[in-house]
Coordinates of C-alpha atoms in Angstrom, one line a residue:
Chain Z
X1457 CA 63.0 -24.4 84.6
X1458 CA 59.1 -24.9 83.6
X1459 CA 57.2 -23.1 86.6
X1460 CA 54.2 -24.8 88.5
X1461 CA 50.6 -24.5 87.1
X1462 CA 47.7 -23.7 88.9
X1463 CA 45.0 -26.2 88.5
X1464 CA 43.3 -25.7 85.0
X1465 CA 40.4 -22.7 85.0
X1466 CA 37.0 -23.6 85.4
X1467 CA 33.9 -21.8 84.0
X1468 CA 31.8 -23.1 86.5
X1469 CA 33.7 -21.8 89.7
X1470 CA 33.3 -18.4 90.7
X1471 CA 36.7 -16.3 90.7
X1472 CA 38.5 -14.9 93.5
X1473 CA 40.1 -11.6 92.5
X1474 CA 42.7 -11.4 95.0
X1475 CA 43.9 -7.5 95.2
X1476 CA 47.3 -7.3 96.6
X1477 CA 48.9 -3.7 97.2
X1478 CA 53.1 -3.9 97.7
X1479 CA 55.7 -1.7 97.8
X1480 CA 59.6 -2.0 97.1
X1481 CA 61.5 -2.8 100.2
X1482 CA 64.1 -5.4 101.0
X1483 CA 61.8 -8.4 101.8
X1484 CA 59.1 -7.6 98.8
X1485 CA 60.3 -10.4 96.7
X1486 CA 60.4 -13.0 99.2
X1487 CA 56.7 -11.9 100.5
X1488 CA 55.6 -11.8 96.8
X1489 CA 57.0 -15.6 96.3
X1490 CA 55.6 -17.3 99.2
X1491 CA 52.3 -15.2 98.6
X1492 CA 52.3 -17.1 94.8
X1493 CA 53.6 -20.4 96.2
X1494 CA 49.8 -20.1 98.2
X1495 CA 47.8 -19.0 95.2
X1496 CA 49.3 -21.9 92.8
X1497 CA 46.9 -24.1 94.8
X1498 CA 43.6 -22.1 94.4
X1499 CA 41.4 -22.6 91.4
X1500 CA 40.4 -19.5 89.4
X1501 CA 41.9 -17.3 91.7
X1502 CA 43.3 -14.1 89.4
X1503 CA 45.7 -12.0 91.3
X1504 CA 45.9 -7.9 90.9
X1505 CA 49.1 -7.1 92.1
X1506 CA 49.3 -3.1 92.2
X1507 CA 52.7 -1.9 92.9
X1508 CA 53.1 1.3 95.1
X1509 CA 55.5 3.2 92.2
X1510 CA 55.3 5.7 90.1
X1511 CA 56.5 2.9 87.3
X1512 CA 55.7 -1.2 87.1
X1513 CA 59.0 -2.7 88.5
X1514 CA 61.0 -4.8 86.1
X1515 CA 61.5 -7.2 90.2
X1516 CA 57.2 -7.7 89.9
X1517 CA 56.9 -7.6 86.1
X1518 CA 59.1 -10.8 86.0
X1519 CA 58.1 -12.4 89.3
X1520 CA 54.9 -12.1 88.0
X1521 CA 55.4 -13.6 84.5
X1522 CA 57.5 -16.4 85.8
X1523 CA 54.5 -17.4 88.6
X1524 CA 52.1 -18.9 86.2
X1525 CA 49.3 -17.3 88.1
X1526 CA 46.7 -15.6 86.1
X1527 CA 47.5 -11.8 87.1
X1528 CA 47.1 -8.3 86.9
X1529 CA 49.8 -5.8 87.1
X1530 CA 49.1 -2.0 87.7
X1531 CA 50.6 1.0 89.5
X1532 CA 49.6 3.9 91.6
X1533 CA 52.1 6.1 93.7
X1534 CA 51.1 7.3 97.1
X1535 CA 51.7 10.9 96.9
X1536 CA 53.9 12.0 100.3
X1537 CA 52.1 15.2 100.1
X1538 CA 49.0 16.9 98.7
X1539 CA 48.8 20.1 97.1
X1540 CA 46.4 22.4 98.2
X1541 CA 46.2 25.2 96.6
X1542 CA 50.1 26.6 96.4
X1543 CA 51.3 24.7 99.9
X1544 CA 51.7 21.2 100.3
X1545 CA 50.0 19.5 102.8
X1546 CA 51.6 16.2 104.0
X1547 CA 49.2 13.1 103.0
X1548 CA 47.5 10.7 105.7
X1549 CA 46.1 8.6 103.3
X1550 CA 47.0 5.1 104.8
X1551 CA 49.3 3.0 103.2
X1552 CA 47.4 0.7 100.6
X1553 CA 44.3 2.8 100.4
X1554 CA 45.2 4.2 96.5
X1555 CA 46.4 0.9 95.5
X1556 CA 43.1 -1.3 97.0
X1557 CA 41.2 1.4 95.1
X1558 CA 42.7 1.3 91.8
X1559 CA 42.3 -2.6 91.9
X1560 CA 38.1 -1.9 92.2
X1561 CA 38.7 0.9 89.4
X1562 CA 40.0 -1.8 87.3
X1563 CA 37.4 -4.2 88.3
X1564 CA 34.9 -2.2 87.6
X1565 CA 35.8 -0.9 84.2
X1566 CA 36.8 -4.7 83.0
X1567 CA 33.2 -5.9 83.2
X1568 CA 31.6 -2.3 82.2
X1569 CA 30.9 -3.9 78.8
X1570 CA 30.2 -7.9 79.4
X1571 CA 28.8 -10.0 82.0
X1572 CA 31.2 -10.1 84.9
X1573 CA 31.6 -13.7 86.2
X1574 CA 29.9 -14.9 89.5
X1575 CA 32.9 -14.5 91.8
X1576 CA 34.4 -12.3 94.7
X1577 CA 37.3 -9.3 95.7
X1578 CA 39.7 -9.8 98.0
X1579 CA 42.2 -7.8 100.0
X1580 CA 45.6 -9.6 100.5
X1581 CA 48.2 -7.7 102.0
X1582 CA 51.4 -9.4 100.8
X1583 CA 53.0 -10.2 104.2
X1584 CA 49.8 -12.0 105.5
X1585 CA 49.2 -15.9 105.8
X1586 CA 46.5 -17.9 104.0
X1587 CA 45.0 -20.7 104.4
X1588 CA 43.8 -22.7 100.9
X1589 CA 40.9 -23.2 103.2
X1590 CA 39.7 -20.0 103.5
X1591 CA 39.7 -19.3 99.4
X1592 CA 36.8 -22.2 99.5
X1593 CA 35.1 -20.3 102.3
X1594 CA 35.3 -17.0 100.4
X1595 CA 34.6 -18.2 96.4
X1596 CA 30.5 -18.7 97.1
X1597 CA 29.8 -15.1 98.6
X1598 CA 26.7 -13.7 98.0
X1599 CA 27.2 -10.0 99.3
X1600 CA 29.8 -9.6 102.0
X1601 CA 31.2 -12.2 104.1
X1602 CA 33.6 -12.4 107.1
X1603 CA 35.5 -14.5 109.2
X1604 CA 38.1 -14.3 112.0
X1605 CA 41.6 -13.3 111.7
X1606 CA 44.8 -13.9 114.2
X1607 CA 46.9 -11.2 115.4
X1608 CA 45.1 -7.9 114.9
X1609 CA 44.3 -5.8 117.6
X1610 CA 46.8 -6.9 120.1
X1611 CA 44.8 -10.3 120.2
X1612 CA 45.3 -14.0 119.1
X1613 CA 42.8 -12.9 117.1
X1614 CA 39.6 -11.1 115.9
X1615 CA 36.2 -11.9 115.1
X1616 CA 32.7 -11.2 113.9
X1617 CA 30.2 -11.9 117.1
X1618 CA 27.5 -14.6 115.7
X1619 CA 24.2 -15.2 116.8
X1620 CA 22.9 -18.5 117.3
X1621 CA 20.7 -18.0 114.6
X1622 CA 23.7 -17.3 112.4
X1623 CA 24.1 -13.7 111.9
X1624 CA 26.5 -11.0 112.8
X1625 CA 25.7 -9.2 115.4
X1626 CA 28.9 -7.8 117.2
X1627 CA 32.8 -7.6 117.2
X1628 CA 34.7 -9.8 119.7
X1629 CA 37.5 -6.8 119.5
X1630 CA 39.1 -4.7 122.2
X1631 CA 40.3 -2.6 119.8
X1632 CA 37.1 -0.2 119.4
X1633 CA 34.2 -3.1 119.2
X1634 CA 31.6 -0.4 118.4
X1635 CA 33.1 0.5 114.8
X1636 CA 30.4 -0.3 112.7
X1637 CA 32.7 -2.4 110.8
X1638 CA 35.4 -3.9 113.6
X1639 CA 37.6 -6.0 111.1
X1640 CA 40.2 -6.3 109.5
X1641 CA 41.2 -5.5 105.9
X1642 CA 41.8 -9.5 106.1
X1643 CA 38.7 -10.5 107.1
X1644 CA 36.1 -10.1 104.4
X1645 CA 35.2 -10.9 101.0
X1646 CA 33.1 -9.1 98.5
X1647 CA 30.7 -10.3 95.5
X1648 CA 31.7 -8.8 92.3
X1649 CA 28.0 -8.3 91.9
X1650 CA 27.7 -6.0 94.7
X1651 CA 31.3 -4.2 93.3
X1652 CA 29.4 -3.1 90.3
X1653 CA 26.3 -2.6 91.9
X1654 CA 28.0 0.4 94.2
X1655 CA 30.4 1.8 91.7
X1656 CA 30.9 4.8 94.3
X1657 CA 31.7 2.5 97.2
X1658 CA 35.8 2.6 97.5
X1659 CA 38.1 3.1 100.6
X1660 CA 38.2 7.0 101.9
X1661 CA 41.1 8.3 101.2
X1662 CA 41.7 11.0 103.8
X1663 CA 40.2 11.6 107.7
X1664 CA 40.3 7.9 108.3
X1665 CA 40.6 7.2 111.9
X1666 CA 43.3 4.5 112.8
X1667 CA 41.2 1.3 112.5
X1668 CA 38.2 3.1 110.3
X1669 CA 39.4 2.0 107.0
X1670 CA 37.5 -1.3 106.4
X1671 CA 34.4 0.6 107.6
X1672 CA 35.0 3.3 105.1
X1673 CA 34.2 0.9 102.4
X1674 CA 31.9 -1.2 104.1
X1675 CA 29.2 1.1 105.0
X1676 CA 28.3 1.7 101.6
X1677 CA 28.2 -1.8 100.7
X1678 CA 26.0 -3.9 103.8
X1679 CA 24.9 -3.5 106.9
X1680 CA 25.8 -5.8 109.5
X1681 CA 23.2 -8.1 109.9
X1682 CA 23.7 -8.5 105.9
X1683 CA 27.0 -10.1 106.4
X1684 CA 27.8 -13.8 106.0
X1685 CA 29.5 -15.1 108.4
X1686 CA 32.1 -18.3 107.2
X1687 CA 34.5 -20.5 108.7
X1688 CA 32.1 -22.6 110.4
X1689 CA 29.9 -19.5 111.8
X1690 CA 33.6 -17.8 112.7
X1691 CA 35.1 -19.9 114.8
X1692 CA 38.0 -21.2 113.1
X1693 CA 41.1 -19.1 112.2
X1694 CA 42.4 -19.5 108.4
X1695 CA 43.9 -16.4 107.7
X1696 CA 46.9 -14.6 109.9
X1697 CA 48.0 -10.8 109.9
X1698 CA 51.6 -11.9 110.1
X1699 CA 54.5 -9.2 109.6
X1700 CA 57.7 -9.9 108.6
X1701 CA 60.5 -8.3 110.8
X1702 CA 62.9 -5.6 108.7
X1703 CA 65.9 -7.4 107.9
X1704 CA 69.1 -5.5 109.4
X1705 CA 71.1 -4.6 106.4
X1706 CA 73.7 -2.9 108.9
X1707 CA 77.1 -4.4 106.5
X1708 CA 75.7 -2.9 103.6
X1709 CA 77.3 0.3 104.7
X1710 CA 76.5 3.4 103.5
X1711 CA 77.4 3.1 99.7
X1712 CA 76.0 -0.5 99.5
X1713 CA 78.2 -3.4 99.7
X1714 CA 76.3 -5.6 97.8
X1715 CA 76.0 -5.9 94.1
X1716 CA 72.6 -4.2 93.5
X1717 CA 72.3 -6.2 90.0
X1718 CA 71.9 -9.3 92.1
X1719 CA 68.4 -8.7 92.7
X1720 CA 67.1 -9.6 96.0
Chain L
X41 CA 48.9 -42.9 89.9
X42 CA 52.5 -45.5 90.4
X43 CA 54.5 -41.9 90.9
X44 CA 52.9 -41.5 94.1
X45 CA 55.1 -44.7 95.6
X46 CA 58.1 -43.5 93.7
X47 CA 60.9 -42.6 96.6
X48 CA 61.6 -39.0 97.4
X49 CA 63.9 -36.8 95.7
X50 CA 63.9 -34.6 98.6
X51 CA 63.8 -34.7 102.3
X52 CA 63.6 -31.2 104.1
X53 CA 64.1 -31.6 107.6
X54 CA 61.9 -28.6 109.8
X55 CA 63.0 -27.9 113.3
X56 CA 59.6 -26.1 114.9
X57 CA 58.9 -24.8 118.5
X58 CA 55.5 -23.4 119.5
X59 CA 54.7 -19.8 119.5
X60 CA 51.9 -17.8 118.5
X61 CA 53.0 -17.4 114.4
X62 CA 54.1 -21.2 114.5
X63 CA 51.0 -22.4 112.4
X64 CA 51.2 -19.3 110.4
X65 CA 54.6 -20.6 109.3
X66 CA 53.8 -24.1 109.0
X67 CA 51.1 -23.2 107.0
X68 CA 52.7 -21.1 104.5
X69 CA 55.5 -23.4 104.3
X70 CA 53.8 -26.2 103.5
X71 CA 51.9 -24.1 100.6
X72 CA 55.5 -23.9 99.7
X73 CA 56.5 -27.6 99.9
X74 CA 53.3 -28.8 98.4
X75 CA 54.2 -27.5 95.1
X76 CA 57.4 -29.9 94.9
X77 CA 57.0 -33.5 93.2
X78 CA 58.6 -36.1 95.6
X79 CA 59.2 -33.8 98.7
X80 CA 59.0 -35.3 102.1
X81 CA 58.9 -33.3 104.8
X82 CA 60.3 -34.3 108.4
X83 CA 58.9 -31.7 110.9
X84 CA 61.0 -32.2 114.3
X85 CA 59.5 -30.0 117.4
X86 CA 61.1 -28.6 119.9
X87 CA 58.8 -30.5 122.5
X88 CA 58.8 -33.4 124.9
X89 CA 55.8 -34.6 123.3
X90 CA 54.3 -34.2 120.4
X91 CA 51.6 -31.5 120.3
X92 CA 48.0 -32.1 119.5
X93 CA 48.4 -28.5 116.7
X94 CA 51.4 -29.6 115.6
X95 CA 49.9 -33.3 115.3
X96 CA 46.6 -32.2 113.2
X97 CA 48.4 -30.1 110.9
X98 CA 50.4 -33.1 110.2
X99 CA 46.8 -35.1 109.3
X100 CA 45.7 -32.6 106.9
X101 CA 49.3 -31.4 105.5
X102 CA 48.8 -32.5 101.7
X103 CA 52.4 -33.6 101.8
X104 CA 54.2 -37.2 103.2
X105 CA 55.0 -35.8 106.6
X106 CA 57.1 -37.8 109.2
X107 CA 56.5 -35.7 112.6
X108 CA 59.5 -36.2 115.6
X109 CA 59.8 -33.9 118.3
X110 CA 62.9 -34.0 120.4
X111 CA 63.1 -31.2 123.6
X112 CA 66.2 -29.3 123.6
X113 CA 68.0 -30.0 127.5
X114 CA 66.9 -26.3 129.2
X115 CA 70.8 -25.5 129.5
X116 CA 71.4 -25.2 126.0
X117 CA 68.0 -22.8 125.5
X118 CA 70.2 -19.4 126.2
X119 CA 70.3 -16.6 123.9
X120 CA 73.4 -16.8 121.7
X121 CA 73.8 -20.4 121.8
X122 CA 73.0 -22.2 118.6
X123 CA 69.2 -23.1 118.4
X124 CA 67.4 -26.4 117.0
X125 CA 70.2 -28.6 117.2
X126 CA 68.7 -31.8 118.7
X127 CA 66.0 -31.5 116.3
X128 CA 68.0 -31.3 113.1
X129 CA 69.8 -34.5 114.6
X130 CA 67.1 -36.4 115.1
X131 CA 65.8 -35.8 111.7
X132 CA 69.3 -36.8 110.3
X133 CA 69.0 -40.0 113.1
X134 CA 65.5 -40.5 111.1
X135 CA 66.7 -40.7 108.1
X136 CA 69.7 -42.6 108.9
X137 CA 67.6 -45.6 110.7
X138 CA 65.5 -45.7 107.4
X139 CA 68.1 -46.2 105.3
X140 CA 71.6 -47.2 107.0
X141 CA 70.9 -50.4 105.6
X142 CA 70.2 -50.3 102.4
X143 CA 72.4 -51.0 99.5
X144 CA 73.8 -47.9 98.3
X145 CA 73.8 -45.5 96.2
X146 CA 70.7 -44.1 97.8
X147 CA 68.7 -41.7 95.9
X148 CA 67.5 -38.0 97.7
X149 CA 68.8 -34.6 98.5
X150 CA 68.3 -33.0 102.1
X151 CA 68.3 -29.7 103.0
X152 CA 67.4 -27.8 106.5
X153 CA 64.2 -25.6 106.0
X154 CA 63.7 -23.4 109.3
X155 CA 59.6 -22.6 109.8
X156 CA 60.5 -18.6 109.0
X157 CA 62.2 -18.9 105.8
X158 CA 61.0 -18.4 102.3
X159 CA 61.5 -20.6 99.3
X160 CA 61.2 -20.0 95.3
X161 CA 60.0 -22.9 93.9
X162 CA 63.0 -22.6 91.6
X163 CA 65.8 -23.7 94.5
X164 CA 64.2 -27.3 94.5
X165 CA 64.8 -27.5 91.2
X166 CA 68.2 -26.4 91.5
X167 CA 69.3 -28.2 94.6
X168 CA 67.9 -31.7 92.7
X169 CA 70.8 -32.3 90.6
X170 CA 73.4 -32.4 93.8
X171 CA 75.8 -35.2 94.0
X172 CA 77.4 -34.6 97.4
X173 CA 77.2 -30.8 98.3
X174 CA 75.7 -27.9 96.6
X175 CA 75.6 -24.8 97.9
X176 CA 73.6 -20.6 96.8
X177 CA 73.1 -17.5 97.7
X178 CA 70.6 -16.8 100.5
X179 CA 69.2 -13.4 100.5
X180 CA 68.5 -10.9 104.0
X181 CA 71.3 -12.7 105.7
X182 CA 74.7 -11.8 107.3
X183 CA 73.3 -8.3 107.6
X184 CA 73.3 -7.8 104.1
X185 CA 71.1 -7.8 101.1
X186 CA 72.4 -11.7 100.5
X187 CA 75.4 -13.6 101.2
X188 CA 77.1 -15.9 98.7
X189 CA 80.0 -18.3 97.9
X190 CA 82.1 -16.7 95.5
X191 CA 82.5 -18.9 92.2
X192 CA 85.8 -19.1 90.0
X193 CA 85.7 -21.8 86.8
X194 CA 82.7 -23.8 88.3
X195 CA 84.1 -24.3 92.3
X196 CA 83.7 -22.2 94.9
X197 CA 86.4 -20.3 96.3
X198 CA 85.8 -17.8 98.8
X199 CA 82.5 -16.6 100.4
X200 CA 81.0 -13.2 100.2
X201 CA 79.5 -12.8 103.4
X202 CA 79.0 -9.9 106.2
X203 CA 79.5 -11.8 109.4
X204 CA 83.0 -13.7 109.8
X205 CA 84.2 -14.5 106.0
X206 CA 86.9 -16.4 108.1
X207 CA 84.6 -19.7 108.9
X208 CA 85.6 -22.5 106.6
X209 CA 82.2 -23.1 105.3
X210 CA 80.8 -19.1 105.6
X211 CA 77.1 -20.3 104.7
X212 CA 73.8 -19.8 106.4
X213 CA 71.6 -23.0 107.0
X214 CA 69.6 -22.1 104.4
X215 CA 72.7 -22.4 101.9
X216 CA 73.1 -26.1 101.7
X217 CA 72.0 -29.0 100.5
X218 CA 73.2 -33.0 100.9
X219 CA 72.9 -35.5 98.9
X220 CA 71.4 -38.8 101.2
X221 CA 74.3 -41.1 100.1
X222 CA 76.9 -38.4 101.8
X223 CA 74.6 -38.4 105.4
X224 CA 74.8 -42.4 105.2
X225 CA 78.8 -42.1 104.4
X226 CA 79.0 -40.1 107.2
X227 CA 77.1 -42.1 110.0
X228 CA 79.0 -39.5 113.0
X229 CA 78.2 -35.9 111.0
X230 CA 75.8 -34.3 113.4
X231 CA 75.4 -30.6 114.4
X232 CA 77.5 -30.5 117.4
X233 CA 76.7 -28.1 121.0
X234 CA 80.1 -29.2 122.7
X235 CA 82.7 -26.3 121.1
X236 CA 80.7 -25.0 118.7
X237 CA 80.6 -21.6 118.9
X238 CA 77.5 -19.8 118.3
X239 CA 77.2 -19.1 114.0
X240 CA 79.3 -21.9 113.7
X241 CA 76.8 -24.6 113.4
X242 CA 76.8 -25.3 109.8
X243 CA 80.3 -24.6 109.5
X244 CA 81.2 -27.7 112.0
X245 CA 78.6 -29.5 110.3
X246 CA 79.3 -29.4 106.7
X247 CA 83.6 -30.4 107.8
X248 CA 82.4 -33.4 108.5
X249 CA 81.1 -34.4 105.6
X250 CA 82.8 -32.1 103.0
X251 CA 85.7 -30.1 101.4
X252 CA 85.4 -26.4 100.2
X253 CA 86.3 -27.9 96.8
X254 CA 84.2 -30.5 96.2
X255 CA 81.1 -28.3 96.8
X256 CA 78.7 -27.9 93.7
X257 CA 77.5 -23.9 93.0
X258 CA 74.1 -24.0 92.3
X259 CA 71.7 -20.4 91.1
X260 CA 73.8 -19.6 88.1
X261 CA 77.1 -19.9 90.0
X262 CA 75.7 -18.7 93.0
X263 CA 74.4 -15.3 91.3
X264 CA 70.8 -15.9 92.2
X265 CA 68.9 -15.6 94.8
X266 CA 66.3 -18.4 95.7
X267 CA 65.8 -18.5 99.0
X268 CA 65.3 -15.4 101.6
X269 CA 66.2 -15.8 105.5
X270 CA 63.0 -13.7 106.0
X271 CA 62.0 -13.4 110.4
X272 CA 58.2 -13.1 111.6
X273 CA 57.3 -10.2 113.9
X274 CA 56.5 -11.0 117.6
X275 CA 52.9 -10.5 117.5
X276 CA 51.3 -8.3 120.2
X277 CA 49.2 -9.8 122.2
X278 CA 48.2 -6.8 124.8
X279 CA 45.1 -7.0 124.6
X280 CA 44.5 -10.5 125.4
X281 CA 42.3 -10.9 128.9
X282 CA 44.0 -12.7 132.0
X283 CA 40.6 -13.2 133.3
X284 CA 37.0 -13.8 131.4
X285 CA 38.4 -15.9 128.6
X286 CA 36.5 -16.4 125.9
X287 CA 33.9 -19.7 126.2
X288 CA 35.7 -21.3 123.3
X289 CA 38.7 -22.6 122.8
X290 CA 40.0 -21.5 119.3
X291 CA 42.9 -22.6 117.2
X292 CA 45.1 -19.8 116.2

């Protein structure tokens, strides 16, 4: 079976590093396959999948080899606990956070030595929805742009507040509209340029308040009038913070009924 | 390019009903779809007319789209009784209008992809080569990891499944495949409301038109799985105002 091809790479179109933390669980495979399905379409779009493990699982290694996507593969393990000093203290670092990190560590050292290519970082949780639209509103970003995005903050959806004269100047949230940043992780995109620029700028990793982790990386990146807002000045909706219900496994019993070599 | 007029190789008929996620999962279905060569889509809604999303998503699909809509009668929309059957009919009817007369053997494959499911690229392939039936594993069904047909020497003999192995065809809607030539065969084969029995529906659909032994395994003998019966989350919408709406009116 010969595998789709995205279109063929251009070295006049900016990139679109698409950094996608995942973890193992029942429905990873199917998330990861409809999330490739997408990124077929897009043009020099290079996905870093980084796995949530203390090992590269063989399920990702070959889903990723089979995609024909240009990729990444790496690894951090969330720690459940942190020691401190000789007790353990249980982690709150929130789910993600290592992994979105590493993916800007690796960034960052690929194009220590040579010219990085004019281009963007992108955080794509694996059980969202994308538009191919919004890849073309993200791929010419000059610092930090943002759009809206359905289904966050018990809403149809969020979104930047624009001025007439086209600049942010607000959050149309309920959720906490006086974050400095009041979006979510699916609702901005980053020049590489300004990655390397801020080599210190990377998500917090503990004291985050629920909702606060966007702005933990944010703030040292833009302020918000230096944000560019897309999607025709935020007012269409091309990405979706969709979740994907657990699947009851209640036959499987106790032992597991099914043969665990059939992978799933 | 002359491929473009060549006829399709596979229909996949989409029942859809309007909720918050619904162009969420058109959307990421159709990134799906778009990715196979001669695939043509018939999205049926569950709707007395069809709607103006629905309708522009059509327009700017990127795939050959024929858009029905159908409304299923209000007695039959109680929980627990079989779901989208008027729309998978009329996209069966479809089909059958378009082709009832021509000579046969008619080329194509059908299959019944619901909005919420996920698809490898790799089942199209697999389900291409079908002569009558074929039938795989589909994965997060059954309340189990996957459910399967069992395979002995090439035909299927049993099913592996968590939820009433007793059914004569024990396979979730996303398990099948037809070939076109069998639907036109069989002009009466329709999913059926009057005593069916709620988890029956593909059961008393695929008696109609089939035995247990003439079905073709497809995944490596039905070893593989290609296609996940995945379920969206109900998205919470508490926050949304019931008065001072916002001045626009956005697409979501």
């Amino acid at each position: 079976y010969v595998y789709s091809r995205p279109p063929p790479w251009s070295d006049t179109l900016p990139t679109i590093f698409v950094i996608t933390p995942t973890y193992t669980r029942p429905v990873q495979k199917a998330e990861l396959t409809r999330l490739a399905n997408t990124f077929l379409h897009v043009q020099n779009l290079h996905w870093v999948v980084v796995e949530d493990s203390p090992r590269r699982t063989n399920l990702v290694s070959n889903l990723l080899e089979k995609a024909g996507l240009n990729f990444t593969h790496l690894n951090v393990e969330t720690p459940k606990s942190l020691k401190l000093g000789l007790s353990w203290i249980p982690s709150h670092t929130p789910r993600g956070t290592l992994q979105r990190n590493l993916g800007l560590h690796w960034l960052r050292n690929s194009f220590s030595n040579s010219a990085p290519p004019e281009g963007v970082v992108y955080f794509a949780d694996d059980d969202n929805t994308y538009s191919l639209e919004l890849f073309e509103e993200m791929r010419y970003t000059r610092r930090v742009s943002v759009w809206p995005v359905a289904f966050v903050g018990g809403l149809r959806y969020e979104s930047p507040k624009v001025s007439p004269a086209g600049k942010v100047v607000g959050w149309k949230t309920v959720f906490d509209p006086n974050r400095p940043f009041a979006i979510d992780m699916a609702g901005f995109a980053i020049s590489i340029k300004l990655i390397l620029e801020k080599p210190q700028a990377s998500f917090k990793l503990e004291g985050v308040k629920g909702g606060y982790q966007e702005t933990s990386l944010l703030k040292d990146l833009v302020t918000m009038d230096g944000l560019e807002p897309k999607a025709a000045n935020c007012t269409k909706v091309l990405v979706w913070h969709t979740r994907t219900e657990r699947p009851t496994l209640v036959n499987e019993g106790k032992r597991g009924f099914t043969d665990p070599r059939v992978e799933v | 390019p002359a491929r473009a007029h060549a006829a399709p190789l596979q229909y996949a008929i989409t029942p859809t009903y309007s909720r918050p996620v619904q162009k969420a999962e058109l959307t990421r279905l159709a990134n799906t779809l778009r990715q196979v060569a001669r695939l043509h889509w018939i999205l049926v809604e569950d709707a007395a007319a069809r709607s103006e999303l629905v309708s522009r998503f059509v327009a700017a699909a990127g795939l050959p789209c024929t858009h029905l809509h159908v409304p299923t009668p209000r007695r039959y929309k109680r929980p627990g009784l079989p779901r989208a059957t008027e729309q998978r009919n009329a996209g069966l009817a479809w089909l059958r209008q378009r082709h009832q007369h021509l000579p046969p053997p008619q080329p194509g494959v059908l299959f019944f992809a619901d909005d919420d499911n996920t698809y490898s690229l790799e089942l199209f392939h697999e389900m291409r080569t079908t002569r009558k039936v074929s039938v795989w594993p589909v994965g997060l069904v059954g309340g189990r990891r996957y459910e399967r047909p069992v395979v002995e020497n090439g035909k299927v003999v049993g099913w592996y499944t968590g939820w009433r192995a007793d059914r004569p065809f024990a396979v979730d809607m996303a398990g099948f495949a037809v070939s076109l030539q069998v639907i036109l065969s069989h002009p009466k084969a329709v999913f059926k409301r009057r005593g069916s029995q709620p988890g029956m529906q593909e059961s008393d659909f695929l008696k109609q038109i089939t035995t247990v032994e003439e079905l073709e395994p497809k995944a490596n003998n039905c070893t593989k799985v290609l296609v996940w019966h995945t379920r969206t989350e109900k998205v919470n919408l508490a926050n949304e105002p019931k008065y001072h709406l916002d001045t626009v009116n956005i697409e979501v």
